[in-house]
Each structure stands twice: as structure tokens, then as C-alpha cells.
Amino acid sequence: SLSPDRKPNLDPPGSDSNITKDPVLYLTGSKKKDVNMASRKQQMLFAQATSPLKQVGMMCFMAYMFIGNSVQIFSIMMVLGLVASPITSIVNSGKVFVKDPAFPQLDVITPRLIYCLVFAGQFLFGLYKLNAMGLLPAHPSDWISTVPTPPSLEYSYGAL
């Protein structure tokens, strides 16, 4: 059964023993796999950058339709959500778009900028709603308490 003069087992016709060692490397070349994987990862980064666009658009549409310009507690809370959530998303964008050391050729900056621009649009719309509600100090009358009073040039006294 195990004699030293016995020949090693040959592969049957149409099969290759290299496939069982590393099927991915055998079926696709290493370079081709890396190029396809890098382009796929780049597409995934751009998809991830534009994915909050529908959410931001719906949030702005709901704020436009339902909040109005009246100052009520619900309106203020909704507008503060419009302003606060983009700030946290922009600050945490570095954790969303991490540079992959296996693919140094990936462009992470452009998708991150697109992601930040989407949330900057929501932030600007939130500021617009705050201004429309009159909660932003945008008029000179909002700063009247900081203007010094001019000295009096005339005095009036009551009659005795």
C-alpha cells in the first residue's frame, strides 16, 4: 500500500491541485484582484459619503413643512436638532472615513468632503430656520443693549 516506489497521485483530467491551495489567487491574479478591490472600495467610500443625502433632504423638508416660524418648544427642539446633528456628524467624519493601510491609493479626502458638505447644507438650513423664527441676533435692534447711551445735551426740571 505505501511502497516507496509508488508514484504520487496525479490530478484527474480537467482539475488542478493549485486551486485547492489558494483558489482566489489562482482564479484571479493578485494585481487584478487588488485593482478591482481598490475600485470597489473607492465606490463604497463615495456611496457612504452620499448616503446621508436622502436623510438630510427629508429632515429639511419636514422642518420646512411642519415647523413653521412660530416660537414653540417643539419648533425650537426640532431646529436645535437640525443644527446639532450635522455638527456631530462633521466632527465624527474622521471615524467614518478611515484610511485603509492595505489600500494606500484610496482617496479618502474627497468622499469625506462630500459627506461634510451634505451635513453643512443641513446646518445652513437649520440656521435659516433659526433666523426665520427670530432666534438669531441678526438685526441691529438685537444688540441695542450693548450700544452706549449718548450723553444728555439738555436737561429739564419740573416747575416749583
Coordinates of N, CA, C and O in Angstrom, one line a residue:
S1 N 0.8 -1.2 0.0 CA 0.0 0.0 0.0 C 0.8 1.3 0.0 O 0.7 2.1 -0.8
L2 N 1.8 1.5 0.9 CA 2.7 2.6 1.0 C 4.1 2.2 0.6 O 5.0 2.3 1.4
S3 N 4.3 1.8 -0.6 CA 5.6 1.4 -1.0 C 6.4 2.6 -1.5 O 5.8 3.6 -2.1
P4 N 7.7 2.7 -1.3 CA 8.5 3.9 -1.8 C 8.5 4.0 -3.3 O 8.8 5.1 -3.8
D5 N 8.3 3.0 -4.0 CA 8.4 3.1 -5.5 C 7.1 3.5 -6.1 O 7.0 3.6 -7.3
R6 N 6.1 3.8 -5.3 CA 4.8 4.1 -5.9 C 4.8 5.6 -6.3 O 5.4 6.5 -5.7
K7 N 4.2 5.9 -7.5 CA 4.1 7.3 -8.0 C 3.1 8.1 -7.2 O 2.1 7.6 -6.7
P8 N 3.3 9.4 -7.1 CA 2.3 10.3 -6.4 C 1.0 10.3 -7.2 O 1.0 10.1 -8.4
N9 N 0.0 10.6 -6.5 CA -1.3 10.7 -7.2 C -1.3 11.9 -8.1 O -0.9 13.0 -7.8
L10 N -1.8 11.6 -9.3 CA -1.9 12.6 -10.3 C -3.3 13.2 -10.3 O -4.3 12.5 -9.9
D11 N -3.4 14.4 -10.7 CA -4.7 15.1 -10.8 C -5.6 14.4 -11.9 O -5.0 14.1 -13.0
P12 N -6.9 14.3 -11.7 CA -7.7 13.8 -12.8 C -7.7 14.9 -13.9 O -7.4 16.0 -13.7
P13 N -8.1 14.5 -15.1 CA -8.1 15.4 -16.2 C -9.1 16.5 -16.0 O -10.2 16.3 -15.5
G14 N -8.7 17.8 -16.2 CA -9.5 18.9 -16.1 C -9.5 19.6 -14.7 O -10.2 20.5 -14.4
S15 N -8.7 19.1 -13.8 CA -8.6 19.7 -12.4 C -7.1 20.0 -12.2 O -6.2 19.6 -12.8
D16 N -7.0 20.9 -11.2 CA -5.6 21.4 -10.9 C -5.5 21.5 -9.4 O -6.4 22.0 -8.7
S17 N -4.4 21.0 -8.8 CA -4.2 20.9 -7.4 C -3.9 22.3 -6.8 O -4.0 22.6 -5.6
N18 N -3.5 23.3 -7.7 CA -3.2 24.6 -7.2 C -4.5 25.3 -6.7 O -4.4 26.2 -5.9
I19 N -5.6 24.9 -7.3 CA -6.9 25.6 -6.9 C -7.1 25.3 -5.4 O -7.6 26.2 -4.6
T20 N -6.8 24.1 -4.9 CA -7.1 23.8 -3.5 C -6.2 24.5 -2.6 O -6.5 24.8 -1.4
K21 N -5.0 24.9 -3.1 CA -4.1 25.7 -2.2 C -4.5 27.1 -1.9 O -4.6 27.5 -0.8
D22 N -4.9 27.9 -3.0 CA -5.4 29.2 -2.9 C -6.3 29.5 -4.0 O -5.8 30.0 -5.1
P23 N -7.6 29.2 -3.9 CA -8.5 29.4 -5.1 C -8.6 30.8 -5.5 O -8.7 31.1 -6.7
V24 N -8.6 31.8 -4.6 CA -8.8 33.2 -5.0 C -7.6 33.7 -5.8 O -7.7 34.3 -6.9
L25 N -6.4 33.3 -5.4 CA -5.2 33.7 -6.1 C -5.1 33.0 -7.4 O -4.6 33.6 -8.4
Y26 N -5.5 31.8 -7.5 CA -5.5 31.1 -8.8 C -6.4 31.6 -9.8 O -6.1 31.7 -10.9
L27 N -7.7 31.9 -9.3 CA -8.7 32.3 -10.3 C -8.5 33.7 -10.8 O -8.8 34.0 -11.9
T28 N -8.1 34.6 -9.9 CA -7.8 36.0 -10.3 C -6.4 36.3 -9.9 O -6.0 36.0 -8.8
G29 N -5.7 37.0 -10.7 CA -4.3 37.4 -10.4 C -4.3 38.3 -9.3 O -5.2 39.0 -9.0
S30 N -3.2 38.4 -8.6 CA -3.1 39.2 -7.4 C -3.3 40.7 -7.7 O -4.0 41.4 -7.0
K31 N -2.6 41.2 -8.8 CA -2.8 42.6 -9.2 C -4.2 42.9 -9.6 O -4.7 43.9 -9.2
K32 N -4.8 42.0 -10.4 CA -6.1 42.3 -10.8 C -7.1 42.4 -9.7 O -8.0 43.2 -9.6
K33 N -6.9 41.5 -8.7 CA -7.8 41.5 -7.5 C -7.6 42.8 -6.8 O -8.6 43.3 -6.3
D34 N -6.4 43.2 -6.6 CA -6.2 44.5 -5.8 C -6.8 45.7 -6.6 O -7.4 46.5 -5.9
V35 N -6.7 45.7 -7.9 CA -7.2 46.9 -8.6 C -8.8 46.8 -8.5 O -9.4 47.9 -8.3
N36 N -9.4 45.7 -8.7 CA -10.8 45.6 -8.6 C -11.3 45.9 -7.2 O -12.3 46.5 -7.0
M37 N -10.5 45.4 -6.2 CA -10.9 45.6 -4.8 C -10.8 47.1 -4.5 O -11.6 47.7 -3.8
A38 N -9.7 47.7 -4.9 CA -9.5 49.1 -4.7 C -10.6 50.0 -5.3 O -11.1 50.9 -4.7
S39 N -10.9 49.7 -6.5 CA -12.0 50.5 -7.2 C -13.3 50.2 -6.5 O -14.2 51.1 -6.4
R40 N -13.6 49.0 -6.0 CA -14.8 48.7 -5.3 C -14.9 49.4 -4.0 O -15.9 50.0 -3.6
K41 N -13.7 49.5 -3.3 CA -13.7 50.2 -2.0 C -13.8 51.7 -2.2 O -14.5 52.4 -1.4
Q42 N -13.3 52.2 -3.3 CA -13.5 53.7 -3.6 C -14.9 54.0 -3.9 O -15.5 55.0 -3.5
Q43 N -15.6 53.1 -4.7 CA -17.0 53.3 -4.9 C -17.8 53.2 -3.6 O -18.8 54.0 -3.4
M44 N -17.4 52.3 -2.7 CA -18.1 52.2 -1.4 C -17.9 53.5 -0.6 O -18.8 53.9 0.1
L45 N -16.7 54.1 -0.7 CA -16.5 55.3 0.0 C -17.4 56.4 -0.5 O -18.0 57.2 0.3
F46 N -17.5 56.5 -1.8 CA -18.4 57.6 -2.4 C -19.9 57.3 -2.0 O -20.7 58.2 -1.8
A47 N -20.3 56.0 -2.0 CA -21.6 55.7 -1.7 C -21.9 56.0 -0.2 O -23.0 56.5 0.1
Q48 N -20.9 55.8 0.6 CA -21.1 56.1 2.0 C -21.1 57.6 2.2 O -21.8 58.1 3.2
A49 N -20.4 58.4 1.4 CA -20.4 59.8 1.5 C -21.8 60.4 1.1 O -22.2 61.4 1.7
T50 N -22.4 59.9 0.1 CA -23.7 60.4 -0.3 C -24.9 59.7 0.3 O -26.0 60.2 0.0
S51 N -24.7 58.7 1.1 CA -25.8 58.0 1.7 C -26.7 58.9 2.6 O -27.9 58.7 2.7
P52 N -26.1 59.8 3.4 CA -27.0 60.7 4.3 C -27.8 61.7 3.5 O -28.5 62.5 4.1
L53 N -27.6 61.8 2.2 CA -28.2 62.9 1.4 C -29.8 62.8 1.5 O -30.5 63.8 1.7
K54 N -30.3 61.6 1.4 CA -31.8 61.4 1.5 C -32.3 61.7 2.9 O -33.3 62.3 3.0
Q55 N -31.5 61.3 3.9 CA -31.9 61.6 5.3 C -31.9 63.1 5.5 O -32.9 63.6 6.1
V56 N -30.9 63.8 5.1 CA -30.8 65.2 5.3 C -31.9 65.9 4.5 O -32.5 66.9 5.0
G57 N -32.1 65.5 3.3 CA -33.2 66.1 2.5 C -34.6 65.9 3.1 O -35.3 66.9 3.1
M58 N -34.8 64.8 3.6 CA -36.1 64.5 4.3 C -36.3 65.3 5.5 O -37.3 65.9 5.8
M59 N -35.2 65.4 6.3 CA -35.2 66.2 7.5 C -35.5 67.7 7.2 O -36.3 68.3 7.9
C60 N -34.8 68.2 6.2 CA -35.0 69.6 5.9 C -36.5 69.8 5.3 O -37.1 70.9 5.6
F61 N -37.0 68.9 4.5 CA -38.3 69.0 4.0 C -39.3 69.0 5.1 O -40.3 69.8 5.2
M62 N -39.2 68.1 6.1 CA -40.1 68.0 7.2 C -40.0 69.3 8.1 O -41.0 69.8 8.5
A63 N -38.8 69.8 8.2 CA -38.7 71.1 9.0 C -39.3 72.2 8.3 O -40.0 73.1 8.9
Y64 N -39.2 72.3 7.0 CA -39.8 73.3 6.2 C -41.3 73.2 6.2 O -42.0 74.3 6.3
M65 N -41.9 72.0 6.1 CA -43.3 71.9 6.1 C -44.0 72.0 7.4 O -45.1 72.5 7.6
F66 N -43.4 71.4 8.5 CA -44.1 71.2 9.7 C -43.7 72.2 10.9 O -44.5 72.4 11.8
I67 N -42.5 72.7 10.8 CA -42.1 73.6 11.9 C -42.7 75.0 11.9 O -43.2 75.5 12.9
G68 N -42.7 75.6 10.8 CA -43.2 76.9 10.7 C -42.2 77.9 11.3 O -41.1 77.6 11.5
N69 N -42.7 79.2 11.5 CA -41.8 80.2 12.0 C -42.2 80.6 13.4 O -41.7 81.6 13.9
S70 N -43.1 79.9 14.0 CA -43.5 80.3 15.3 C -42.6 79.7 16.4 O -42.0 78.7 16.2
V71 N -42.4 80.5 17.5 CA -41.5 80.1 18.5 C -42.3 79.2 19.6 O -43.1 79.8 20.4
Q72 N -42.2 77.9 19.5 CA -42.8 77.0 20.4 C -41.7 76.0 20.8 O -40.7 75.9 20.1
I73 N -41.9 75.3 21.9 CA -40.9 74.4 22.4 C -40.6 73.3 21.4 O -39.4 72.9 21.2
F74 N -41.6 72.7 20.7 CA -41.4 71.7 19.7 C -40.6 72.2 18.5 O -39.7 71.5 18.1
S75 N -40.9 73.4 18.1 CA -40.2 74.0 17.0 C -38.7 74.3 17.3 O -37.8 74.0 16.5
I76 N -38.5 74.8 18.5 CA -37.1 75.1 19.0 C -36.3 73.8 19.1 O -35.2 73.7 18.6
M77 N -36.9 72.7 19.6 CA -36.2 71.4 19.8 C -35.9 70.8 18.4 O -34.8 70.3 18.2
M78 N -36.8 70.9 17.5 CA -36.6 70.4 16.1 C -35.5 71.2 15.4 O -34.6 70.6 14.8
V79 N -35.5 72.5 15.5 CA -34.5 73.3 14.9 C -33.1 73.1 15.5 O -32.1 73.0 14.9
L80 N -33.1 72.9 16.8 CA -31.8 72.6 17.5 C -31.3 71.3 17.1 O -30.0 71.1 17.0
G81 N -32.1 70.3 16.8 CA -31.7 69.0 16.2 C -31.2 69.2 14.8 O -30.2 68.5 14.4
L82 N -31.8 70.1 14.0 CA -31.3 70.4 12.7 C -29.9 71.0 12.8 O -29.1 70.8 11.8
V83 N -29.5 71.7 13.8 CA -28.2 72.4 13.9 C -27.2 71.5 14.6 O -26.1 71.4 14.2
A84 N -27.6 70.7 15.6 CA -26.7 69.9 16.4 C -26.2 68.6 15.7 O -25.0 68.3 15.8
S85 N -27.1 67.9 15.0 CA -26.7 66.7 14.4 C -25.7 66.8 13.3 O -24.8 66.0 13.2
P86 N -25.7 67.9 12.5 CA -24.7 68.0 11.5 C -23.3 68.3 12.1 O -22.3 67.9 11.6
I87 N -23.3 69.0 13.2 CA -22.0 69.4 13.8 C -21.4 68.1 14.3 O -20.2 67.8 14.1
T88 N -22.2 67.2 15.0 CA -21.6 66.0 15.5 C -21.2 65.0 14.3 O -20.1 64.4 14.4
S89 N -21.9 65.0 13.2 CA -21.6 64.2 12.1 C -20.3 64.7 11.4 O -19.5 63.9 11.0
I90 N -20.1 66.0 11.3 CA -18.9 66.5 10.7 C -17.7 66.3 11.6 O -16.6 65.9 11.1
V91 N -17.9 66.4 12.9 CA -16.8 66.2 13.8 C -16.4 64.7 13.8 O -15.2 64.4 13.9
N92 N -17.3 63.8 13.7 CA -17.0 62.4 13.7 C -16.8 61.8 12.3 O -16.7 60.6 12.1
S93 N -16.6 62.6 11.3 CA -16.4 62.2 9.9 C -15.0 61.5 9.8 O -14.8 60.6 8.9
G94 N -14.1 61.8 10.7 CA -12.8 61.1 10.6 C -12.9 59.7 11.0 O -12.1 58.8 10.5
K95 N -13.9 59.3 11.9 CA -14.1 57.9 12.2 C -14.9 57.2 11.2 O -14.7 55.9 11.1
V96 N -15.6 57.9 10.4 CA -16.4 57.2 9.3 C -15.5 56.9 8.1 O -15.6 55.8 7.6
F97 N -14.6 57.8 7.8 CA -13.7 57.6 6.6 C -12.3 57.4 7.1 O -11.5 58.3 7.2
V98 N -11.9 56.2 7.4 CA -10.6 55.8 7.9 C -9.8 55.3 6.8 O -10.2 54.6 5.9
K99 N -8.5 55.8 6.7 CA -7.6 55.3 5.7 C -7.2 53.9 5.9 O -6.8 53.5 7.0
D100 N -7.4 53.1 4.8 CA -7.1 51.6 4.9 C -5.6 51.4 4.6 O -5.2 51.8 3.5
P101 N -4.8 50.8 5.5 CA -3.4 50.6 5.2 C -3.2 49.6 4.2 O -2.1 49.6 3.5
A102 N -4.1 48.7 3.9 CA -3.9 47.7 2.8 C -4.1 48.4 1.5 O -3.6 47.8 0.5
F103 N -4.8 49.5 1.4 CA -5.0 50.2 0.1 C -4.6 51.6 0.3 O -5.5 52.5 0.4
P104 N -3.3 52.0 0.2 CA -2.9 53.3 0.4 C -3.3 54.3 -0.8 O -3.3 55.5 -0.6
Q105 N -3.7 53.7 -1.9 CA -4.0 54.5 -3.1 C -5.4 55.1 -3.0 O -5.8 55.9 -3.9
L106 N -6.2 54.6 -2.0 CA -7.6 55.1 -1.9 C -7.6 56.6 -1.6 O -6.9 57.1 -0.7
D107 N -8.6 57.3 -2.2 CA -8.8 58.7 -1.9 C -9.9 58.8 -0.9 O -11.1 58.5 -1.1
V108 N -9.5 59.2 0.3 CA -10.5 59.3 1.4 C -10.9 60.8 1.6 O -12.0 61.0 2.2
I109 N -10.1 61.7 1.2 CA -10.4 63.1 1.4 C -11.6 63.6 0.6 O -12.5 64.3 1.2
T110 N -11.8 63.2 -0.6 CA -12.9 63.7 -1.4 C -14.2 63.2 -0.9 O -15.2 64.0 -0.7
P111 N -14.4 61.9 -0.6 CA -15.7 61.4 0.0 C -15.9 62.1 1.3 O -17.1 62.4 1.6
R112 N -14.9 62.3 2.1 CA -15.1 63.0 3.4 C -15.6 64.4 3.2 O -16.5 64.9 4.0
L113 N -15.1 65.1 2.2 CA -15.5 66.5 1.9 C -17.0 66.5 1.5 O -17.7 67.4 1.9
I114 N -17.3 65.5 0.6 CA -18.7 65.4 0.2 C -19.6 65.2 1.3 O -20.7 65.8 1.5
Y115 N -19.2 64.3 2.2 CA -20.0 63.9 3.4 C -20.2 65.2 4.3 O -21.3 65.5 4.7
C116 N -19.1 66.0 4.5 CA -19.2 67.2 5.3 C -20.1 68.2 4.6 O -20.8 69.0 5.3
L117 N -20.0 68.3 3.3 CA -20.8 69.3 2.6 C -22.3 69.0 2.7 O -23.2 69.9 2.8
V118 N -22.7 67.7 2.7 CA -24.1 67.3 2.8 C -24.6 67.8 4.2 O -25.7 68.4 4.3
F119 N -23.8 67.5 5.2 CA -24.2 68.0 6.5 C -24.1 69.5 6.8 O -24.8 70.0 7.6
A120 N -23.2 70.1 6.0 CA -23.1 71.6 6.1 C -24.4 72.2 5.5 O -24.9 73.2 6.0
G121 N -25.0 71.5 4.5 CA -26.3 72.0 4.0 C -27.4 71.9 5.0 O -28.2 72.9 5.1
Q122 N -27.4 70.9 5.8 CA -28.4 70.7 6.8 C -28.2 71.8 7.9 O -29.1 72.4 8.4
F123 N -26.9 72.0 8.2 CA -26.6 73.1 9.2 C -27.0 74.4 8.8 O -27.6 75.2 9.6
L124 N -26.8 74.8 7.5 CA -27.2 76.1 7.0 C -28.7 76.2 7.0 O -29.3 77.3 7.2
F125 N -29.4 75.1 6.6 CA -30.9 75.2 6.7 C -31.4 75.4 8.1 O -32.3 76.1 8.3
G126 N -30.7 74.8 9.1 CA -31.1 75.0 10.5 C -30.9 76.4 10.9 O -31.7 77.0 11.6
L127 N -29.8 77.0 10.4 CA -29.5 78.4 10.8 C -30.6 79.3 10.1 O -31.0 80.3 10.7
Y128 N -31.0 78.9 8.9 CA -32.0 79.7 8.2 C -33.3 79.6 9.0 O -34.0 80.7 9.2
K129 N -33.7 78.4 9.5 CA -34.9 78.3 10.3 C -34.8 79.1 11.6 O -35.8 79.7 12.1
L130 N -33.6 79.1 12.2 CA -33.4 79.9 13.5 C -33.6 81.3 13.2 O -34.2 82.1 14.0
N131 N -33.1 81.8 12.1 CA -33.3 83.2 11.7 C -34.7 83.5 11.4 O -35.2 84.6 11.8
A132 N -35.4 82.6 10.7 CA -36.8 82.9 10.4 C -37.7 82.9 11.6 O -38.7 83.6 11.7
M133 N -37.3 82.1 12.7 CA -38.0 82.2 13.9 C -37.7 83.4 14.8 O -38.3 83.6 15.8
G134 N -36.6 84.1 14.4 CA -36.2 85.3 15.1 C -35.3 84.9 16.3 O -35.2 85.8 17.2
L135 N -34.7 83.8 16.3 CA -33.8 83.4 17.4 C -32.4 83.7 17.2 O -31.6 83.5 18.1
L136 N -32.0 84.1 16.0 CA -30.6 84.5 15.7 C -30.5 86.1 15.9 O -31.4 86.8 15.3
P137 N -29.5 86.6 16.5 CA -29.4 88.0 16.6 C -28.8 88.6 15.3 O -27.6 88.8 15.2
A138 N -29.7 88.9 14.4 CA -29.3 89.3 13.1 C -29.6 90.8 12.8 O -29.2 91.3 11.7
H139 N -30.4 91.4 13.6 CA -30.8 92.8 13.4 C -30.1 93.7 14.4 O -29.8 93.3 15.5
P140 N -30.0 95.0 14.0 CA -29.3 95.9 15.0 C -30.1 96.1 16.3 O -29.5 96.3 17.3
S141 N -31.4 95.9 16.3 CA -32.2 96.0 17.5 C -31.9 94.9 18.5 O -32.1 95.0 19.7
D142 N -31.3 93.8 18.0 CA -30.9 92.7 18.9 C -29.7 93.1 19.8 O -29.5 92.4 20.8
W143 N -29.0 94.0 19.3 CA -27.7 94.4 20.0 C -27.9 95.8 20.7 O -26.9 96.4 21.1
I144 N -29.1 96.2 20.9 CA -29.3 97.6 21.4 C -28.8 97.7 22.9 O -28.4 98.8 23.3
S145 N -28.7 96.6 23.6 CA -28.3 96.7 25.0 C -26.8 96.9 25.1 O -26.2 97.4 26.1
T146 N -26.0 96.7 24.0 CA -24.6 96.9 24.0 C -24.2 98.2 23.5 O -23.0 98.6 23.6
V147 N -25.1 99.0 22.9 CA -24.8 100.3 22.4 C -24.8 101.3 23.6 O -25.8 101.4 24.4
P148 N -23.8 102.1 23.8 CA -23.8 103.1 24.9 C -24.8 104.2 24.7 O -25.0 104.6 23.5
T149 N -25.4 104.7 25.7 CA -26.3 105.8 25.6 C -25.5 107.1 25.4 O -24.5 107.3 26.1
P150 N -26.0 108.0 24.5 CA -25.3 109.2 24.3 C -25.5 110.1 25.5 O -26.5 110.0 26.2
P151 N -24.5 111.0 25.8 CA -24.7 111.9 26.9 C -25.8 112.9 26.6 O -26.1 113.3 25.5
S152 N -26.5 113.4 27.7 CA -27.6 114.3 27.5 C -27.1 115.7 27.3 O -26.2 116.2 27.9
L153 N -27.6 116.4 26.3 CA -27.3 117.7 26.0 C -28.2 118.8 26.7 O -27.8 119.9 26.8
E154 N -29.4 118.4 27.0 CA -30.3 119.3 27.6 C -30.9 118.6 28.8 O -31.0 117.4 28.9
Y155 N -31.3 119.4 29.8 CA -31.9 118.9 31.0 C -33.2 119.6 31.2 O -33.3 120.8 30.9
S156 N -34.2 118.9 31.7 CA -35.4 119.6 32.0 C -35.7 119.4 33.5 O -35.5 118.3 34.0
Y157 N -36.3 120.4 34.1 CA -36.6 120.4 35.5 C -38.1 120.7 35.7 O -38.6 121.5 34.9
G158 N -38.6 120.1 36.6 CA -40.0 120.3 36.9 C -40.3 121.7 37.5 O -39.4 122.3 38.1
A159 N -41.4 122.3 37.3 CA -41.8 123.6 37.9 C -42.0 123.5 39.3 O -42.6 122.5 39.9
L160 N -41.6 124.6 40.1 CA -41.8 124.6 41.5 C -43.0 125.3 41.9 O -43.6 126.2 41.7

